[in-house]
mmCIF file of C-alpha atoms and ligand atoms in Angstrom:
data_model
loop_
_atom_site.group_PDB
_atom_site.id
_atom_site.type_symbol
_atom_site.label_atom_id
_atom_site.label_comp_id
_atom_site.label_asym_id
_atom_site.label_seq_id
_atom_site.Cartn_x
_atom_site.Cartn_y
_atom_site.Cartn_z
ATOM 1 C CA MET O 13 199.179 319.151 177.007
ATOM 2 C CA PRO O 14 198.069 315.508 176.820
ATOM 3 C CA LEU O 15 194.407 314.749 177.524
ATOM 4 C CA LEU O 16 195.340 312.389 180.320
ATOM 5 C CA LYS O 17 198.329 310.878 182.022
ATOM 6 C CA MET O 18 198.439 307.840 184.298
ATOM 7 C CA GLU O 19 201.615 307.176 186.237
ATOM 8 C CA ASN O 20 202.241 303.956 188.104
ATOM 9 C CA ILE O 21 198.517 303.392 188.693
ATOM 10 C CA GLN O 22 197.674 300.604 191.147
ATOM 11 C CA ARG O 23 194.253 299.179 191.891
ATOM 12 C CA HIS O 24 194.558 296.564 194.589
ATOM 13 C CA TYR O 25 191.651 294.688 196.141
ATOM 14 C CA GLU O 26 191.905 293.233 199.621
ATOM 15 C CA THR O 27 190.158 289.863 199.567
ATOM 16 C CA PRO O 28 190.001 287.057 202.150
ATOM 17 C CA ALA O 29 192.351 285.123 199.893
ATOM 18 C CA GLY O 30 194.873 287.974 199.789
ATOM 19 C CA VAL O 31 195.583 291.069 197.752
ATOM 20 C CA VAL O 32 194.431 291.071 194.110
ATOM 21 C CA LYS O 33 196.498 293.452 192.000
ATOM 22 C CA ALA O 34 193.922 294.250 189.286
ATOM 23 C CA LEU O 35 196.176 297.088 188.114
ATOM 24 C CA ASP O 36 199.835 296.801 188.968
ATOM 25 C CA GLY O 37 201.768 299.877 187.861
ATOM 26 C CA VAL O 38 200.025 301.158 184.741
ATOM 27 C CA SER O 39 201.571 304.214 183.049
ATOM 28 C CA PHE O 40 200.477 305.811 179.803
ATOM 29 C CA ILE O 41 199.569 309.073 178.170
ATOM 30 C CA VAL O 42 196.568 309.683 175.925
ATOM 31 C CA GLU O 43 196.784 312.605 173.525
ATOM 32 C CA GLU O 44 193.722 314.448 172.253
ATOM 33 C CA GLY O 45 192.397 312.726 169.149
ATOM 34 C CA ASP O 46 193.775 309.283 170.046
ATOM 35 C CA ARG O 47 191.455 306.335 169.426
ATOM 36 C CA VAL O 48 192.785 303.672 171.744
ATOM 37 C CA ILE O 49 191.776 300.047 171.741
ATOM 38 C CA LEU O 50 192.564 298.199 174.941
ATOM 39 C CA LEU O 51 193.071 294.471 174.416
ATOM 40 C CA GLY O 52 193.726 291.744 176.933
ATOM 41 C CA PRO O 53 192.548 288.367 178.165
ATOM 42 C CA SER O 54 189.701 287.971 180.625
ATOM 43 C CA GLY O 55 190.720 289.096 184.109
ATOM 44 C CA SER O 56 193.678 291.165 182.861
ATOM 45 C CA GLY O 57 192.337 294.429 184.331
ATOM 46 C CA LYS O 58 190.620 296.079 181.348
ATOM 47 C CA THR O 59 187.358 296.959 183.082
ATOM 48 C CA THR O 60 189.223 298.083 186.187
ATOM 49 C CA LEU O 61 191.363 300.410 184.070
ATOM 50 C CA LEU O 62 188.319 301.811 182.271
ATOM 51 C CA ASN O 63 186.555 302.411 185.582
ATOM 52 C CA CYS O 64 189.604 304.269 186.910
ATOM 53 C CA LEU O 65 189.823 306.336 183.710
ATOM 54 C CA SER O 66 186.157 307.294 183.986
ATOM 55 C CA GLY O 67 186.266 308.225 187.638
ATOM 56 C CA LEU O 68 183.794 305.499 188.587
ATOM 57 C CA ASP O 69 186.505 303.840 190.649
ATOM 58 C CA SER O 70 189.621 305.212 192.353
ATOM 59 C CA PRO O 71 193.134 303.825 192.027
ATOM 60 C CA THR O 72 194.754 302.743 195.300
ATOM 61 C CA GLY O 73 198.087 304.188 194.186
ATOM 62 C CA GLY O 74 199.753 306.315 191.544
ATOM 63 C CA SER O 75 198.799 309.518 189.795
ATOM 64 C CA TYR O 76 195.996 310.155 187.289
ATOM 65 C CA LYS O 77 195.972 313.591 185.704
ATOM 66 C CA PHE O 78 193.290 314.811 183.283
ATOM 67 C CA LEU O 79 194.151 318.015 181.403
ATOM 68 C CA GLY O 80 196.910 318.600 183.909
ATOM 69 C CA SER O 81 194.854 318.235 187.116
ATOM 70 C CA GLU O 82 194.785 315.267 189.452
ATOM 71 C CA VAL O 83 191.431 313.449 189.121
ATOM 72 C CA PRO O 84 189.382 313.469 192.355
ATOM 73 C CA ARG O 85 188.972 310.146 194.197
ATOM 74 C CA HIS O 86 186.844 308.157 196.613
ATOM 75 C CA HIS O 87 183.296 308.811 195.410
ATOM 76 C CA SER O 88 183.469 312.469 196.234
ATOM 77 C CA GLU O 89 181.118 315.013 194.704
ATOM 78 C CA LYS O 90 184.110 316.330 192.783
ATOM 79 C CA MET O 91 184.567 312.907 191.265
ATOM 80 C CA THR O 92 180.945 312.960 190.053
ATOM 81 C CA SER O 93 181.417 316.398 188.508
ATOM 82 C CA PHE O 94 184.636 315.246 186.844
ATOM 83 C CA ARG O 95 182.725 312.367 185.281
ATOM 84 C CA ARG O 96 179.759 314.492 184.287
ATOM 85 C CA GLU O 97 181.897 317.170 182.650
ATOM 86 C CA ASN O 98 184.404 315.024 180.840
ATOM 87 C CA ILE O 99 183.372 311.416 180.341
ATOM 88 C CA GLY O 100 180.975 309.611 178.000
ATOM 89 C CA TYR O 101 180.331 305.895 178.303
ATOM 90 C CA VAL O 102 178.904 303.310 175.895
ATOM 91 C CA PHE O 103 177.709 300.073 177.441
ATOM 92 C CA GLN O 104 177.510 296.571 176.021
ATOM 93 C CA PHE O 105 173.753 296.584 176.603
ATOM 94 C CA PHE O 106 172.255 299.638 175.000
ATOM 95 C CA ASN O 107 169.823 300.586 177.784
ATOM 96 C CA LEU O 108 167.569 302.682 175.562
ATOM 97 C CA LEU O 109 164.165 303.654 176.888
ATOM 98 C CA GLN O 110 161.760 301.463 174.939
ATOM 99 C CA ASP O 111 158.735 303.773 175.255
ATOM 100 C CA LEU O 112 160.575 306.699 173.684
ATOM 101 C CA THR O 113 161.472 307.080 170.020
ATOM 102 C CA VAL O 114 165.088 307.191 168.907
ATOM 103 C CA LEU O 115 164.942 310.988 168.783
ATOM 104 C CA GLU O 116 163.198 311.235 172.166
ATOM 105 C CA ASN O 117 165.942 309.087 173.727
ATOM 106 C CA ILE O 118 168.460 311.764 172.730
ATOM 107 C CA LEU O 119 166.177 314.666 173.688
ATOM 108 C CA LEU O 120 165.750 313.185 177.152
ATOM 109 C CA ILE O 121 169.517 313.147 177.747
ATOM 110 C CA GLN O 122 169.767 316.728 176.526
ATOM 111 C CA GLU O 123 166.926 317.726 178.805
ATOM 112 C CA LEU O 124 168.623 316.140 181.810
ATOM 113 C CA ALA O 125 171.739 318.131 180.940
ATOM 114 C CA GLY O 126 169.637 321.295 180.494
ATOM 115 C CA THR O 127 170.550 321.616 176.816
ATOM 116 C CA LYS O 128 167.491 320.483 174.853
ATOM 117 C CA ASN O 129 168.091 321.076 171.143
ATOM 118 C CA PRO O 130 166.148 318.986 168.597
ATOM 119 C CA ALA O 131 168.270 320.170 165.637
ATOM 120 C CA ARG O 132 171.446 319.084 167.407
ATOM 121 C CA ALA O 133 169.821 315.763 168.413
ATOM 122 C CA LYS O 134 169.003 315.059 164.765
ATOM 123 C CA GLU O 135 172.522 316.068 163.747
ATOM 124 C CA LEU O 136 173.958 313.558 166.234
ATOM 125 C CA LEU O 137 171.714 310.797 164.885
ATOM 126 C CA GLY O 138 172.832 311.746 161.386
ATOM 127 C CA LEU O 139 176.466 311.361 162.448
ATOM 128 C CA VAL O 140 175.835 307.722 163.305
ATOM 129 C CA GLY O 141 173.830 307.150 160.113
ATOM 130 C CA LEU O 142 170.335 307.109 161.581
ATOM 131 C CA HIS O 143 168.591 310.049 159.858
ATOM 132 C CA SER O 144 165.797 307.770 158.625
ATOM 133 C CA GLU O 145 165.168 306.101 161.972
ATOM 134 C CA VAL O 146 164.628 309.119 164.250
ATOM 135 C CA ASN O 147 160.916 308.482 164.763
ATOM 136 C CA ARG O 148 161.116 304.744 165.293
ATOM 137 C CA PHE O 149 161.064 303.001 168.643
ATOM 138 C CA PRO O 150 164.071 300.954 169.825
ATOM 139 C CA GLY O 151 162.031 297.766 169.375
ATOM 140 C CA GLU O 152 161.606 298.618 165.688
ATOM 141 C CA ILE O 153 165.320 298.849 164.802
ATOM 142 C CA SER O 154 168.192 296.330 164.821
ATOM 143 C CA GLY O 155 170.684 295.744 167.653
ATOM 144 C CA GLY O 156 173.403 297.523 165.691
ATOM 145 C CA GLN O 157 171.154 300.508 165.114
ATOM 146 C CA GLN O 158 170.238 300.577 168.805
ATOM 147 C CA GLN O 159 173.918 300.638 169.682
ATOM 148 C CA ARG O 160 174.374 303.575 167.289
ATOM 149 C CA VAL O 161 171.571 305.423 169.120
ATOM 150 C CA ALA O 162 173.428 304.707 172.361
ATOM 151 C CA ILE O 163 176.594 306.159 170.819
ATOM 152 C CA ALA O 164 174.747 309.310 169.716
ATOM 153 C CA ARG O 165 173.362 309.568 173.251
ATOM 154 C CA SER O 166 176.802 309.161 174.845
ATOM 155 C CA ILE O 167 178.329 311.943 172.737
ATOM 156 C CA ALA O 168 175.363 314.324 173.093
ATOM 157 C CA LYS O 169 177.110 316.241 175.873
ATOM 158 C CA ARG O 170 180.395 316.261 173.880
ATOM 159 C CA PRO O 171 182.543 314.442 176.391
ATOM 160 C CA LYS O 172 186.281 314.961 176.098
ATOM 161 C CA LEU O 173 186.805 311.231 176.585
ATOM 162 C CA LEU O 174 184.480 308.479 175.364
ATOM 163 C CA LEU O 175 184.856 305.040 176.926
ATOM 164 C CA GLY O 176 183.339 301.717 175.963
ATOM 165 C CA ASP O 177 183.604 298.228 177.462
ATOM 166 C CA GLU O 178 182.971 295.456 174.914
ATOM 167 C CA LEU O 179 180.467 297.712 173.219
ATOM 168 C CA THR O 180 180.205 295.358 170.235
ATOM 169 C CA GLY O 181 180.223 292.273 172.459
ATOM 170 C CA ASN O 182 176.576 291.585 171.659
ATOM 171 C CA LEU O 183 176.802 292.106 167.909
ATOM 172 C CA ASP O 184 177.845 289.968 164.945
ATOM 173 C CA THR O 185 180.985 290.825 162.962
ATOM 174 C CA GLU O 186 179.284 292.759 160.147
ATOM 175 C CA THR O 187 177.176 294.786 162.560
ATOM 176 C CA SER O 188 180.218 295.457 164.763
ATOM 177 C CA LYS O 189 181.990 296.981 161.770
ATOM 178 C CA LYS O 190 179.089 299.327 161.047
ATOM 179 C CA VAL O 191 178.916 300.361 164.688
ATOM 180 C CA MET O 192 182.669 301.008 164.818
ATOM 181 C CA GLU O 193 182.531 303.021 161.590
ATOM 182 C CA ALA O 194 179.720 305.158 163.015
ATOM 183 C CA LEU O 195 181.711 305.597 166.195
ATOM 184 C CA VAL O 196 184.911 306.651 164.450
ATOM 185 C CA ASN O 197 182.986 309.079 162.271
ATOM 186 C CA ALA O 198 181.197 310.629 165.243
ATOM 187 C CA CYS O 199 184.402 310.948 167.314
ATOM 188 C CA ARG O 200 186.231 312.610 164.431
ATOM 189 C CA GLN O 201 183.447 315.076 163.710
ATOM 190 C CA GLU O 202 183.058 315.995 167.359
ATOM 191 C CA ASP O 203 186.779 315.935 168.314
ATOM 192 C CA ILE O 204 186.267 313.249 170.923
ATOM 193 C CA THR O 205 189.135 311.098 172.189
ATOM 194 C CA SER O 206 188.248 307.475 172.878
ATOM 195 C CA VAL O 207 189.371 304.358 174.727
ATOM 196 C CA PHE O 208 187.562 301.102 173.964
ATOM 197 C CA VAL O 209 187.979 297.726 175.579
ATOM 198 C CA THR O 210 187.565 294.659 173.411
ATOM 199 C CA HIS O 211 188.903 291.178 172.953
ATOM 200 C CA ASP O 212 188.165 291.343 169.198
ATOM 201 C CA GLU O 213 191.444 291.776 167.286
ATOM 202 C CA GLY O 214 189.349 292.585 164.187
ATOM 203 C CA LEU O 215 188.521 295.997 165.644
ATOM 204 C CA ILE O 216 192.152 297.158 165.682
ATOM 205 C CA ARG O 217 191.702 298.779 162.273
ATOM 206 C CA TYR O 218 189.356 301.339 163.834
ATOM 207 C CA ALA O 219 191.981 302.501 166.333
ATOM 208 C CA THR O 220 194.961 304.814 166.059
ATOM 209 C CA ARG O 221 196.646 302.989 168.897
ATOM 210 C CA VAL O 222 196.511 299.582 170.570
ATOM 211 C CA ILE O 223 197.417 298.987 174.186
ATOM 212 C CA ARG O 224 197.691 295.401 175.394
ATOM 213 C CA ILE O 225 197.296 294.568 179.049
ATOM 214 C CA ASP O 226 197.962 291.367 180.957
ATOM 215 C CA SER O 227 197.892 290.677 184.709
ATOM 216 C CA GLY O 228 197.344 294.356 185.457
ATOM 217 C CA LYS O 229 200.341 295.572 183.452
ATOM 218 C CA ILE O 230 200.706 297.137 180.016
ATOM 219 C CA VAL O 231 202.631 294.688 177.846
ATOM 220 C CA SER O 232 202.635 296.713 174.609
ATOM 221 C CA ASP O 233 201.525 300.103 173.321
ATOM 222 C CA GLU O 234 201.653 300.639 169.574
ATOM 223 C CA MET O 235 200.421 303.074 166.959
ATOM 224 C CA VAL O 236 198.236 301.596 164.234
ATOM 225 C CA THR O 237 199.093 302.526 160.682
ATOM 226 C CA ASN O 238 195.844 302.463 158.783
ATOM 227 C CA VAL O 239 195.757 302.545 155.024
ATOM 228 C CA ASN O 240 192.278 304.080 155.059
ATOM 229 C CA GLU O 241 193.219 306.835 157.547
ATOM 230 C CA ASP O 242 193.112 310.339 156.072
HETATM 231 N N1 LIG P 310 185.642 293.983 193.348
HETATM 232 C C1 LIG P 310 186.661 293.125 193.170
HETATM 233 N N2 LIG P 310 187.179 292.447 194.219
HETATM 234 C C2 LIG P 310 188.219 291.603 194.060
HETATM 235 N N3 LIG P 310 188.816 291.346 192.875
HETATM 236 C C3 LIG P 310 188.343 291.998 191.810
HETATM 237 C C4 LIG P 310 187.243 292.905 191.878
HETATM 238 N N4 LIG P 310 187.001 293.399 190.631
HETATM 239 C C5 LIG P 310 187.899 292.818 189.824
HETATM 240 N N5 LIG P 310 188.708 291.978 190.513
HETATM 241 C C6 LIG P 310 189.811 291.171 189.962
HETATM 242 O O1 LIG P 310 190.689 292.035 189.275
HETATM 243 C C7 LIG P 310 191.179 291.411 188.102
HETATM 244 C C8 LIG P 310 190.854 292.257 186.881
HETATM 245 O O2 LIG P 310 189.445 292.271 186.664
HETATM 246 P P1 LIG P 310 188.771 293.049 185.453
HETATM 247 O O3 LIG P 310 189.293 294.433 185.428
HETATM 248 O O4 LIG P 310 187.317 292.862 185.560
HETATM 249 O O5 LIG P 310 189.352 292.249 184.191
HETATM 250 P P2 LIG P 310 188.860 292.228 182.665
HETATM 251 O O6 LIG P 310 187.895 293.343 182.449
HETATM 252 O O7 LIG P 310 190.122 292.382 181.858
HETATM 253 O O8 LIG P 310 188.256 290.884 182.428
HETATM 254 C C9 LIG P 310 190.571 290.023 188.078
HETATM 255 O O9 LIG P 310 191.491 289.125 188.666
HETATM 256 C C10 LIG P 310 189.349 290.174 188.932
HETATM 257 O O10 LIG P 310 188.998 288.948 189.516
HETATM 258 MG MG1 LIG P 311 185.914 293.307 181.725
#
């Protein structure tokens, strides 16, 4: 069974100027283990698609199935549980708590989920290459390292699907590479499927698949053949 399947997804906005078709008939399947990069110009519908995938927003038409079941809509409690159980999200701005150490930032998330486990928290930080930084404060590490803490935090609950919107948008090219490498490593180790939005073609090498979107429609969907893929 695929992880998720979207069929003819529409997301239309009614505005005073008329209907905006942010998504206009999007269909695709994501298999478990896929690492998808979603590319497209500004205003093409990338964020809208990510928000529909995550259950933050509801499509106005079409079908969205996750592990075979239709995803709940319209800000229902079921939609919140769907998100909580299945989805992890990495933001462009890391949003770490500055008064807590790197380790405490992860412990807090575990605590909120009722699964506090310091050994596991350290393991997660190790996965993103931060074993030596666990006792530092966010203000004492680089932007790239902070983003890696945010990644560890977002996978702490082992989401089935990890989403990110321009998560390297704030970082320079070298740092972006390190963050993407940490991300790929963590997703592989934890069996997490991912979909990341970017406009940086240089990140394609970290994906197994590239979907291009324009004016709310998928214009291409291709597998990436990576020489360094094992
Ligand atoms: N709340 C909204 N109301 C009306 N139009 C919107 C709204 N959100 C997004 N849009 C429009 O939908 C289109 C896609 O937006 P978005 O998904 O943010 O694109 P991207 O992330 O690719 O830049 C754009 O034309 C945008 O102006
Ligand atoms: Mg966007």
